[in-house]
mmCIF file of C-alpha atoms in Angstrom:
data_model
loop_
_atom_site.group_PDB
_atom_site.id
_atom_site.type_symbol
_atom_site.label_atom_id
_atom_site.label_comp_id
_atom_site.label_asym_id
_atom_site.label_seq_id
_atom_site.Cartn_x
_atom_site.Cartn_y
_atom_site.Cartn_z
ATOM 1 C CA UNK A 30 -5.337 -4.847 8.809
ATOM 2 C CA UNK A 31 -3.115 -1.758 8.083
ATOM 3 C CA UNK A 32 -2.498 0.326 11.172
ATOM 4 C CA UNK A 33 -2.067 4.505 11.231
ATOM 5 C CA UNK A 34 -0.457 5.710 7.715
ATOM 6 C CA UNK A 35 0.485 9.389 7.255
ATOM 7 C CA UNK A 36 1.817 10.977 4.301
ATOM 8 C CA UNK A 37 4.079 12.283 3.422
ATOM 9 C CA UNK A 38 7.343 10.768 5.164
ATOM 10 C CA UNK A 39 9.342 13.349 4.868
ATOM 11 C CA UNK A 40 8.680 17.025 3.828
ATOM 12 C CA UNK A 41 10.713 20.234 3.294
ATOM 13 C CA UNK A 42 9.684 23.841 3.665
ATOM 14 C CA UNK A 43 10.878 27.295 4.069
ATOM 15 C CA UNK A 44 10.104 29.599 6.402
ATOM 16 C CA UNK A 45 6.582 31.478 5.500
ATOM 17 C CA UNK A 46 5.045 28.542 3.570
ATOM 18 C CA UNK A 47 2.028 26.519 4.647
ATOM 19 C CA UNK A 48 2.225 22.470 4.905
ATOM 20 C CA UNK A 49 -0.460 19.542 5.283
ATOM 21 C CA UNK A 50 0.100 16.240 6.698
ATOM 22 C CA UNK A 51 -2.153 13.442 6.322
ATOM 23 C CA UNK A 52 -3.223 10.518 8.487
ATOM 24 C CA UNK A 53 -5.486 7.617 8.072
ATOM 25 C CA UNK A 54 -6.116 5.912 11.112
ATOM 26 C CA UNK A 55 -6.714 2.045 12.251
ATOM 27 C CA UNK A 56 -9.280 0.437 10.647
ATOM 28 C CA UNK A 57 -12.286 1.003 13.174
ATOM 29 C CA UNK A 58 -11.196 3.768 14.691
ATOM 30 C CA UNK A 59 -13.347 7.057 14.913
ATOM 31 C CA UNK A 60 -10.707 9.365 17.297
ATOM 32 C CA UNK A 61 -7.305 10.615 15.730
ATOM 33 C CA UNK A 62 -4.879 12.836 18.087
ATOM 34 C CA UNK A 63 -1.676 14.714 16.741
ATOM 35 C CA UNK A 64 1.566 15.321 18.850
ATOM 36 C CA UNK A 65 4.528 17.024 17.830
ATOM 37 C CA UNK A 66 8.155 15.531 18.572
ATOM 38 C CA UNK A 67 11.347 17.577 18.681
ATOM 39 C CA UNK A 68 14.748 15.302 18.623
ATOM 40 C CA UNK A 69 15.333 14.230 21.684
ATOM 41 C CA UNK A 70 12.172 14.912 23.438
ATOM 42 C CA UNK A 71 8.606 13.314 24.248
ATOM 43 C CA UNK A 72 5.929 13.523 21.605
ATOM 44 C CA UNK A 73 3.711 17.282 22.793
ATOM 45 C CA UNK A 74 0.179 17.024 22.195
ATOM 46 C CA UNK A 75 -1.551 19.315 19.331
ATOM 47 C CA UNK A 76 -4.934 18.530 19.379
ATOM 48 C CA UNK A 77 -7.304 15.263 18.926
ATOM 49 C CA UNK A 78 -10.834 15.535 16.493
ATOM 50 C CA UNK A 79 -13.450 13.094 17.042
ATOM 51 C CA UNK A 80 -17.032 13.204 15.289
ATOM 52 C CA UNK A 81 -15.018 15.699 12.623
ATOM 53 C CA UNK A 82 -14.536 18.172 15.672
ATOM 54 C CA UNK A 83 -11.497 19.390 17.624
ATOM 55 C CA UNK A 84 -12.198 17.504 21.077
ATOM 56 C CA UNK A 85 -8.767 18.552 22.807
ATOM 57 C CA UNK A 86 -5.992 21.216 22.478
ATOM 58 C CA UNK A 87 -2.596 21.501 23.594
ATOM 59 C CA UNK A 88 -0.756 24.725 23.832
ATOM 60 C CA UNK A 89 0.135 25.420 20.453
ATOM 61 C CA UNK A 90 -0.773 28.543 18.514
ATOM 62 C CA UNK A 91 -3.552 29.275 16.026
ATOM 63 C CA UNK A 92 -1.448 28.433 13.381
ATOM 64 C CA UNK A 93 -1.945 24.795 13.944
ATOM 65 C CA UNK A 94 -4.821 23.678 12.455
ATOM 66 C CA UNK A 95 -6.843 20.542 11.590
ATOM 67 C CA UNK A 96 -9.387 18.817 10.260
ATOM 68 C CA UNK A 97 -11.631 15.277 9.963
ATOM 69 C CA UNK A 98 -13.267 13.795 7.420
ATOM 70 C CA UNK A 99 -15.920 11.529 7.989
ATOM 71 C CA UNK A 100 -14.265 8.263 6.775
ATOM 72 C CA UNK A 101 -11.934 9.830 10.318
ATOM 73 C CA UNK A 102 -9.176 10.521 7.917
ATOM 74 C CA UNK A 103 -7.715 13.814 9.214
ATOM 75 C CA UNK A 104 -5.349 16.256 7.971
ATOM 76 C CA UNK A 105 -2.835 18.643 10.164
ATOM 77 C CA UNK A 106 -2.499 22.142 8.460
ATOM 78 C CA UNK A 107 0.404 24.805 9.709
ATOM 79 C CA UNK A 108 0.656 27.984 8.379
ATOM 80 C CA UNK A 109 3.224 30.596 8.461
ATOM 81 C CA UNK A 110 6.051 27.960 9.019
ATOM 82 C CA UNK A 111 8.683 28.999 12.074
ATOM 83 C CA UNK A 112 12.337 27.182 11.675
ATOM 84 C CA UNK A 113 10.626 25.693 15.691
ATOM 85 C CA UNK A 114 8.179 24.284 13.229
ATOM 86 C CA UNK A 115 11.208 21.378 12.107
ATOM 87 C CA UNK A 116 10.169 18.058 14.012
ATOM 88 C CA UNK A 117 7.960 14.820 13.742
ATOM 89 C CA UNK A 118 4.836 14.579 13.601
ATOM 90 C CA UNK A 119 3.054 11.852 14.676
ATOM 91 C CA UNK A 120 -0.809 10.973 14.503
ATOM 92 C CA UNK A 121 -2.449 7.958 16.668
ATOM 93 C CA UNK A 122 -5.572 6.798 16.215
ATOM 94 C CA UNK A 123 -7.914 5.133 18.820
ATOM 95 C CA UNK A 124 -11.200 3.615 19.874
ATOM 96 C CA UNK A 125 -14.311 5.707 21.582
ATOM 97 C CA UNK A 126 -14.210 4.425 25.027
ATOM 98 C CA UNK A 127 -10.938 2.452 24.529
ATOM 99 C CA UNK A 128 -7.394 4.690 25.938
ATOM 100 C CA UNK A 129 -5.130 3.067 24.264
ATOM 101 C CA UNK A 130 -3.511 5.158 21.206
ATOM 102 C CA UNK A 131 -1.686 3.323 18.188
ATOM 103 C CA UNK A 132 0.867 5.626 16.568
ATOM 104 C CA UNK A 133 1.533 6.252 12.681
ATOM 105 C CA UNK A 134 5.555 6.047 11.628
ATOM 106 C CA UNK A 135 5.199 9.924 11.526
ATOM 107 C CA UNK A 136 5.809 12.490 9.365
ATOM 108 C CA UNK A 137 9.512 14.530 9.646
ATOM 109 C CA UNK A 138 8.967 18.227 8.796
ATOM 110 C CA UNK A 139 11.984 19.903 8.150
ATOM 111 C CA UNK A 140 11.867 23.987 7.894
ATOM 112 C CA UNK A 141 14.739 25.634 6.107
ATOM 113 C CA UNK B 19 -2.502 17.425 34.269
ATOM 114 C CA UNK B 20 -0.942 15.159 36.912
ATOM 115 C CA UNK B 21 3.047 14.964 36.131
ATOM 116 C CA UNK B 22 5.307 11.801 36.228
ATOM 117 C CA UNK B 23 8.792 11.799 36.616
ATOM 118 C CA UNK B 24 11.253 8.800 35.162
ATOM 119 C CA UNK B 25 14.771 8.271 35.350
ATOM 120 C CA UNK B 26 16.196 9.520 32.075
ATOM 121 C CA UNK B 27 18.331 6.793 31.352
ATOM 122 C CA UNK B 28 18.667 2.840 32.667
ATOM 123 C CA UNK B 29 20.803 -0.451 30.900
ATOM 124 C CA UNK B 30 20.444 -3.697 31.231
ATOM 125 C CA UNK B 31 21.836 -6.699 30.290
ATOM 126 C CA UNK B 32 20.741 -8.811 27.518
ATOM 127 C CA UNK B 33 18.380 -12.076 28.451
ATOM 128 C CA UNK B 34 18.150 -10.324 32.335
ATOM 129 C CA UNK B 35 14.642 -8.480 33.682
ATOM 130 C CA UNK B 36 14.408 -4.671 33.475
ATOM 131 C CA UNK B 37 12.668 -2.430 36.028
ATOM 132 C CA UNK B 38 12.077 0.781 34.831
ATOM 133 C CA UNK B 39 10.152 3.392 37.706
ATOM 134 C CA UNK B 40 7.668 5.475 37.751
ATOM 135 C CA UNK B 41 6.567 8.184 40.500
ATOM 136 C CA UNK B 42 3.291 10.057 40.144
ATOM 137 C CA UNK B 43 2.689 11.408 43.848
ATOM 138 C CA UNK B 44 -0.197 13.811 42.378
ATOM 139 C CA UNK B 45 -2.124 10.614 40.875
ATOM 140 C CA UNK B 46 -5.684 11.245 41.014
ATOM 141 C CA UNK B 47 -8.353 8.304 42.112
ATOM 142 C CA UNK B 48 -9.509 8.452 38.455
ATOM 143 C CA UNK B 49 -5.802 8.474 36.871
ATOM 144 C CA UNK B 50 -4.983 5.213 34.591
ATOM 145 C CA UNK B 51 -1.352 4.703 34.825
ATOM 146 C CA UNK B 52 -0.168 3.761 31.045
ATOM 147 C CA UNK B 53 3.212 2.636 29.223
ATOM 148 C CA UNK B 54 4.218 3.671 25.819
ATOM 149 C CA UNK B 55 7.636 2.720 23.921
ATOM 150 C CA UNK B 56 9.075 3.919 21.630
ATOM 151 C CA UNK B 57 11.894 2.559 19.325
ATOM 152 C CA UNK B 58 14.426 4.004 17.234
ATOM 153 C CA UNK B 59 12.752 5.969 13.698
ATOM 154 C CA UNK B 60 9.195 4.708 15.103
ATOM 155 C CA UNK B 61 6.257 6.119 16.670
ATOM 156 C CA UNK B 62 5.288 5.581 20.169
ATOM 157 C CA UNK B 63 3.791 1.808 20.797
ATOM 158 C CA UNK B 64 1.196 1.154 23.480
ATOM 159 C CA UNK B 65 2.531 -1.578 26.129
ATOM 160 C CA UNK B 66 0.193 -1.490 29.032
ATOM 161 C CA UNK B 67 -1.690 0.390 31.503
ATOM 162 C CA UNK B 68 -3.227 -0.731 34.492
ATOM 163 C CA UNK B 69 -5.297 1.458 37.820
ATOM 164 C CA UNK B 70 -4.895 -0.065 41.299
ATOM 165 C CA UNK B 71 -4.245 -4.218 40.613
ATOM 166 C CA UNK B 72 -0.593 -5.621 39.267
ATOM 167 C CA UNK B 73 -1.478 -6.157 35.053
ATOM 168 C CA UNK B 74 0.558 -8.586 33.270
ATOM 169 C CA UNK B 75 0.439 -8.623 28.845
ATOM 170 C CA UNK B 76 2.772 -10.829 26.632
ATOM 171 C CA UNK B 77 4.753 -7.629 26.418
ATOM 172 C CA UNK B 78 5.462 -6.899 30.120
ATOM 173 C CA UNK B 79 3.929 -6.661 33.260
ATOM 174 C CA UNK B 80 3.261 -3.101 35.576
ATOM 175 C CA UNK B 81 3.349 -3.393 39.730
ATOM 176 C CA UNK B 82 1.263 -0.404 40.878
ATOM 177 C CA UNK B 83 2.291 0.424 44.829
ATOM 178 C CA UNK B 84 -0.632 0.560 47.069
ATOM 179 C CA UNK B 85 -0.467 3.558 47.083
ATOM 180 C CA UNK B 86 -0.458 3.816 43.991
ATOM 181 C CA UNK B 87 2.253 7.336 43.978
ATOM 182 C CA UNK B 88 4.884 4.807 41.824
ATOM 183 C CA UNK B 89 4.466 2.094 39.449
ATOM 184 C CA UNK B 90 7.131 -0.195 37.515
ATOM 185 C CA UNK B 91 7.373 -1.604 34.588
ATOM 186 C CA UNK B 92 8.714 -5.230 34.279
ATOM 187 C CA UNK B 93 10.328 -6.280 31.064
ATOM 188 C CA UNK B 94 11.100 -10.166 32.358
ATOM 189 C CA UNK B 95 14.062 -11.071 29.701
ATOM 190 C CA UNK B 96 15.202 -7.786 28.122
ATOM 191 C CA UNK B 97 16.364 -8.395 23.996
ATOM 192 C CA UNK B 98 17.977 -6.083 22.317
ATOM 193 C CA UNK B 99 14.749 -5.335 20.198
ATOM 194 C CA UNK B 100 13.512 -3.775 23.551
ATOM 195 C CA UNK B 101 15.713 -0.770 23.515
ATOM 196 C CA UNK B 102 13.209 2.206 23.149
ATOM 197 C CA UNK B 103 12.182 5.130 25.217
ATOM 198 C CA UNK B 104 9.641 3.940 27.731
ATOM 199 C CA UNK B 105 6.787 6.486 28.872
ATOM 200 C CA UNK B 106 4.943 6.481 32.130
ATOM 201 C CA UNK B 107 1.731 8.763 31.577
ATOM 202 C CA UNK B 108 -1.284 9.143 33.141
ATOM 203 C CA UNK B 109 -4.418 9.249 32.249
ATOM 204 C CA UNK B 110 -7.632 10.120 33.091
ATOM 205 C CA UNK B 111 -10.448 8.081 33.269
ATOM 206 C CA UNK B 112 -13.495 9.849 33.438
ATOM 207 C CA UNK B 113 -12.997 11.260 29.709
ATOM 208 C CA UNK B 114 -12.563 9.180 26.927
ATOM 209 C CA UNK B 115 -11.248 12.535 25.227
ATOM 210 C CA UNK B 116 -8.199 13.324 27.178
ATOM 211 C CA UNK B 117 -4.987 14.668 25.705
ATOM 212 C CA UNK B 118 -1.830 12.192 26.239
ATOM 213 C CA UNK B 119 0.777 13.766 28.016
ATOM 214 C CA UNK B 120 4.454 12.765 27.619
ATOM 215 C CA UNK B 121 7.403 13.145 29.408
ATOM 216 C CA UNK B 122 10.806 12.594 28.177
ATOM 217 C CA UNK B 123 10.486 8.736 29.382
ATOM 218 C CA UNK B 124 13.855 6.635 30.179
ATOM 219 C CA UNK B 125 16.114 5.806 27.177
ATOM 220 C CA UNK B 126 16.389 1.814 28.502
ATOM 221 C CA UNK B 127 20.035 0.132 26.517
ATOM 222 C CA UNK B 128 20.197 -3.162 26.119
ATOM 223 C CA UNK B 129 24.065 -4.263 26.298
ATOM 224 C CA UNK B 130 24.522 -7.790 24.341
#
């Protein structure tokens, strides 16, 4: 049973471009939830999609974006890339009804 | 969102139990009190959670105070495979939807 995958595992990009990250989540799971992690710090929440809608929102601008598919695939989109931008982003997948979160290996986004 | 507050860093000796502290004074009756790890290069790892009773898992076991304003996490025979960032979060349970929200945890060393 293959747990959360995201794609790529490591991107670069410069300032002003766009990028999309990809996660796939447990099989059986219908909930995905992205976080942001900056070295040294705790992973921030972005924003979780369940039933291919945006459930939840953290405090992060308009220019993070996202999306679910119905297989609950779900891609992260930012646009207008900041050098703040550089950091890891992780996706975790869950269970309706179940709290527990299992984490993907991330995806490191580095903005020259 | 009710806060939690860690030490930021603990060690321990290899083979010896590890308890790592957790206050949460603002805990709410509905608040789930969960553990996450995290390990070098990884994503975050579920390890428990409990809500009022002492919860023990092959992984570790969490002592919730009466109270329940603190909580700690037990590792019973630390290995050097359990040096990670441990998180204390909590988490409501009235909504299955709720947005995780990390600290920056306790950076636990395991000295061989």
């Amino acid at each position: 049973d293959a747990g959360v995958t995201q794609s790529p595992t490591h991107l670069i990009k410069t300032r002003g471009q766009q990028v999309t990250l990809r996660c796939s989540p447990k099989s059986g799971h219908d909930t995905v939830s992205w976080y942001q992690q900056a070295l040294g710090q705790g992973p921030q929440f972005i924003f979780q999609y369940y039933e291919e809608e945006e459930r939840q929102r953290g405090n992060f601008p308009d220019r993070f974006s996202g999306h679910q598919f119905p297989n609950y695939s779900s891609e992260l989109n930012v646009n207008a890339l900041l050098l703040g931008d550089s950091a890891l982003y992780l996706c975790a997948s869950s269970l309706n009804l179940v709290y527990e979160q299992y984490f993907g290996p991330g995806t490191r986004l580095t903005v020259t | 969102d009710a806060k939690t507050t860690q030490p930021n860093s603990m060690e321990s000796n290899e083979e010896e139990p590890v308890h790592l502290p957790c206050n949460h004074s603002t805990i709410s009756g509905t608040d789930y009190i969960h553990w996450y790890r995290q390990l070098p290069s990884q994503g975050p790892e579920y390890v428990i959670h409990g809500l009022t009773s002492n919860v023990n898992n092959r992984m570790a076991s969490l002592a919730i105070a009466e109270d329940r304003k603190s909580s700690t996490l037990i590792l019973h025979r630390a290995t050097l495979r359990d040096a990670a960032v441990y998180y204390c979060i909590l988490r409501d349970r009235r909504t299955s939807y709720d947005k995780v929200i990390f600290g920056p945890g306790t950076s636990l060393s395991v000295i061989p």
